[in-house]
């Protein structure tokens, strides 16, 4: 068979590369790496290599998920384990190249860890590091290790083996395998994938479609982006298997336009598939013809919802419609359609490659396998992680994430984006799986995990999500269009200090109403952030309403900035920096903020040198300040309490 | 090339295609920077749809704009990670500085200000993007300084 030859060749090339006598350098240039400056690092690296006449093989790879210390550069010298260096700014590059590549000093002080066999004195093994040790990277296995723009590197690492197995097994047995794996959808709701495929396969009709949902609208989540940028073929192989099993003739990848690099790498990947005969007519002689194309989103969160997404592909306004009929019966262009999330598709390829029995070794009783999460917010180590389902929140936040940033106190973890909820410290020992998170009032969602600390106001947080949901509501059904708007207005009122006691009750009623009567998942889940914050952080609502106080010092209307006369050194820094010109004073004169003019931007607090610490932010209290600027010395004598 | 000819060229590949409204509008916007009235009518003609339908689609999606954008496009992330790390203060500061609301363009056409749901660079929150340059770990002071730099360069 032709594929055998391709595979043998790819494996041979990969082996030659691994045993190469030239040094090899791998640089992570996914979007997160680029935002941290990876492209400048690359430029300087190429210059330095040329300057020293070093013939190295430089490969751009995807993301291994350690976003907090990017750019990441891995260097492999012959017969040595690969060394991963973190925070490699252009400044460090010349020294690193000279020290390791020329003088053979591996610079353990700059290294993060080693990958592969063998050890190097003074450098730990990468996988032993606390942020990687609890992780199980099976979906992300290739991310950061292979060149995402080279199909042969994917093939050399068992790529498309799953598809080959599938065509040898025949559709019915593949379907059985997926059902046996108990894979559930990774897009949020967790519907059993095998069952969904079966509906579509059994649906009558010659023309059928499959769709990959890569809309990833949840703000604060980037799992699908990282996967598509780092290993696009793992998703595409899954789609190929799905199309073969379901009997689909055409596929679509609906990717949000905010991900230009993912779109670029997907289109490269699709072209390579065509070149290798993995798309088109009579693929690998299996009497199966299939092709797919990319559809770019246009900035509407609701288009992540499956029926809205299909309307969008059809070129219409992205409005959801009631189900049934389900897409498996009548989907895109009225034809049977199967839609899965990008990560679900990647799991499919893996299950076929390794078998459902192997897959059964990961995850919990009701939630099999692993899940990727974007760990962000006020956490020490932000990044993209993959963990077995059933792991406890505490292990994710404290072991992998390294705890709360800047030594602050944990307040909540928000999962599931605008559809999810906020979970307090008392629930940190809950397992992370579909059912436990729903029980706690949240949901797993697609994998955003945002950590909030003591400086996050939970009322403002709820307001933030409702502002998002009401803006993104498509407006088709009344409960969602008007209900979310009403809820947002009430929350806005509370955060401005104009809340009434009845507001809490009204929020609870509206939440129930919007949840039970909305047409689609957006409205049905939009109240979750409000309900969970009311359930777990009610005292914060009450402080805003009863005491006109924002305990976390966030809500602008309820806070004031003051300059402590006993601490102000009269240095003029804040006075000059205040964009509202709200500060009076002079050199060696105590500065005073005019509360009428202050816009509460906080610039004064940012610029006040730490050694003075004269600017304070308070809520619900007053600080006594002089009525006009007085000399600094006299005020010190006054010994203000500050 | 006149606007009419330019539109004809851009729209040619989509003529009569099924479901091509969004890609066609995206192509037009890529070429012109925004969707002037004539773009709507020409797109309608080449796709054999009513102007109403085209306008309905274009107004539904946040990416389509009907006014020319400023010389510099300032985008501030309002995603969850950036929100928790203080992006609202940055939006307020820049709105005040430029004297416009987000979604608007300054009178001198120098700056447009937009809020975006997420750039996917959440690890560097709060994130601001000016034209194509990403700035991470923003503060209000840094944001104002960066705009000053763009203001000074003509
Ligand atoms: C408002 C809303 C937004 C959604 N956004 C996404 C999304 O961005 N990505 C995604 O995969 N699923 C999203 N979904 C879920 C999809 O409707 C659908 O259930 C999913 O793509 C099915 O794939 P799965 O079974 O593999 O999870 C969203 C649902 C709703 C109600
Ligand atoms: S939340 Fe701001 S970049 Fe993702």
Coordinates of N, CA, C and O and ligand atoms in Angstrom, one line a residue, chain A residues 185-188 196 213 215-217 301-302 304-306 339-341 344 521-522, ligand 1:
Chain A
X185 N -17.9 14.5 24.6 CA -17.5 15.7 23.8 C -16.7 16.7 24.7 O -17.0 16.9 25.9
X186 N -15.7 17.3 24.1 CA -14.8 18.2 24.9 C -15.2 19.6 24.7 O -14.6 20.5 25.1
X187 N -16.4 19.9 24.0 CA -16.8 21.2 23.7 C -17.6 21.9 24.8 O -17.9 23.1 24.8
X188 N -17.9 21.1 25.8 CA -18.7 21.7 26.9 C -19.7 20.7 27.5 O -19.7 20.5 28.7
X196 N -23.5 10.0 19.4 CA -23.7 11.1 18.4 C -23.4 10.6 17.0 O -24.2 10.8 16.0
X213 N -15.6 22.0 15.5 CA -15.9 23.3 16.1 C -14.6 23.8 16.8 O -14.1 23.3 17.8
X215 N -14.3 27.2 17.3 CA -14.7 28.6 17.4 C -14.1 29.2 18.7 O -13.9 30.4 18.8
X216 N -14.0 28.3 19.7 CA -13.4 28.7 21.0 C -13.7 30.1 21.4 O -12.8 30.9 21.5
X217 N -14.9 30.4 21.7 CA -15.3 31.7 22.0 C -15.2 32.1 23.5 O -15.2 33.3 23.8
X301 N -19.7 35.1 19.4 CA -19.6 34.1 20.4 C -20.6 33.0 20.2 O -20.4 31.8 20.2
X302 N -21.8 33.4 19.8 CA -22.9 32.5 19.7 C -22.7 31.5 18.6 O -23.2 30.4 18.6
X304 N -20.4 29.5 18.3 CA -19.8 28.3 18.9 C -21.0 27.3 19.1 O -20.7 26.1 19.2
X305 N -22.2 27.8 19.2 CA -23.3 26.9 19.4 C -23.6 26.2 18.1 O -23.6 26.8 17.0
X306 N -23.9 24.9 18.1 CA -23.8 24.1 16.9 C -24.8 24.6 15.8 O -24.4 24.6 14.6
X339 N -21.1 17.3 14.5 CA -20.2 18.3 14.9 C -19.5 17.9 16.2 O -20.2 17.4 17.1
X340 N -18.2 18.1 16.2 CA -17.5 17.8 17.4 C -16.4 18.9 17.6 O -16.0 19.5 16.7
X341 N -16.1 19.1 18.8 CA -15.0 20.0 19.2 C -13.7 19.5 18.7 O -13.4 18.3 18.6
X344 N -12.1 16.9 20.9 CA -12.8 15.6 20.7 C -12.2 14.9 19.5 O -11.9 13.7 19.6
X521 N -28.3 27.1 24.5 CA -27.3 27.0 25.6 C -26.8 28.3 26.1 O -26.5 28.4 27.3
X522 N -26.8 29.3 25.3 CA -26.3 30.6 25.8 C -27.1 31.1 26.9 O -26.7 31.4 28.0
Ligands
LIG1 C1 -23.3 29.7 23.5 C2 -22.5 28.5 23.2 C3 -21.2 28.5 22.7 C4 -20.5 27.4 22.4 N1 -19.2 27.5 22.0 C5 -18.5 26.4 21.7 C6 -17.1 26.5 21.3 O1 -16.6 27.6 21.2 N2 -16.5 25.4 21.0 C7 -17.1 24.1 21.0 O2 -16.4 23.2 20.7 N3 -18.3 24.0 21.4 C8 -19.1 25.1 21.8 N4 -20.4 25.0 22.2 C9 -21.0 23.6 22.2 C10 -21.5 23.2 20.8 O3 -22.8 23.7 20.7 C11 -21.5 21.7 20.6 O4 -22.1 21.1 21.7 C12 -20.1 21.1 20.6 O5 -19.4 21.7 19.5 C13 -20.2 19.6 20.3 O6 -19.0 19.0 20.3 P1 -18.5 17.9 21.3 O7 -19.6 16.9 21.4 O8 -17.3 17.4 20.7 O9 -18.3 18.6 22.6 C14 -21.1 26.1 22.5 C15 -22.4 26.0 22.9 C16 -23.1 27.2 23.3 C17 -24.5 27.1 23.7

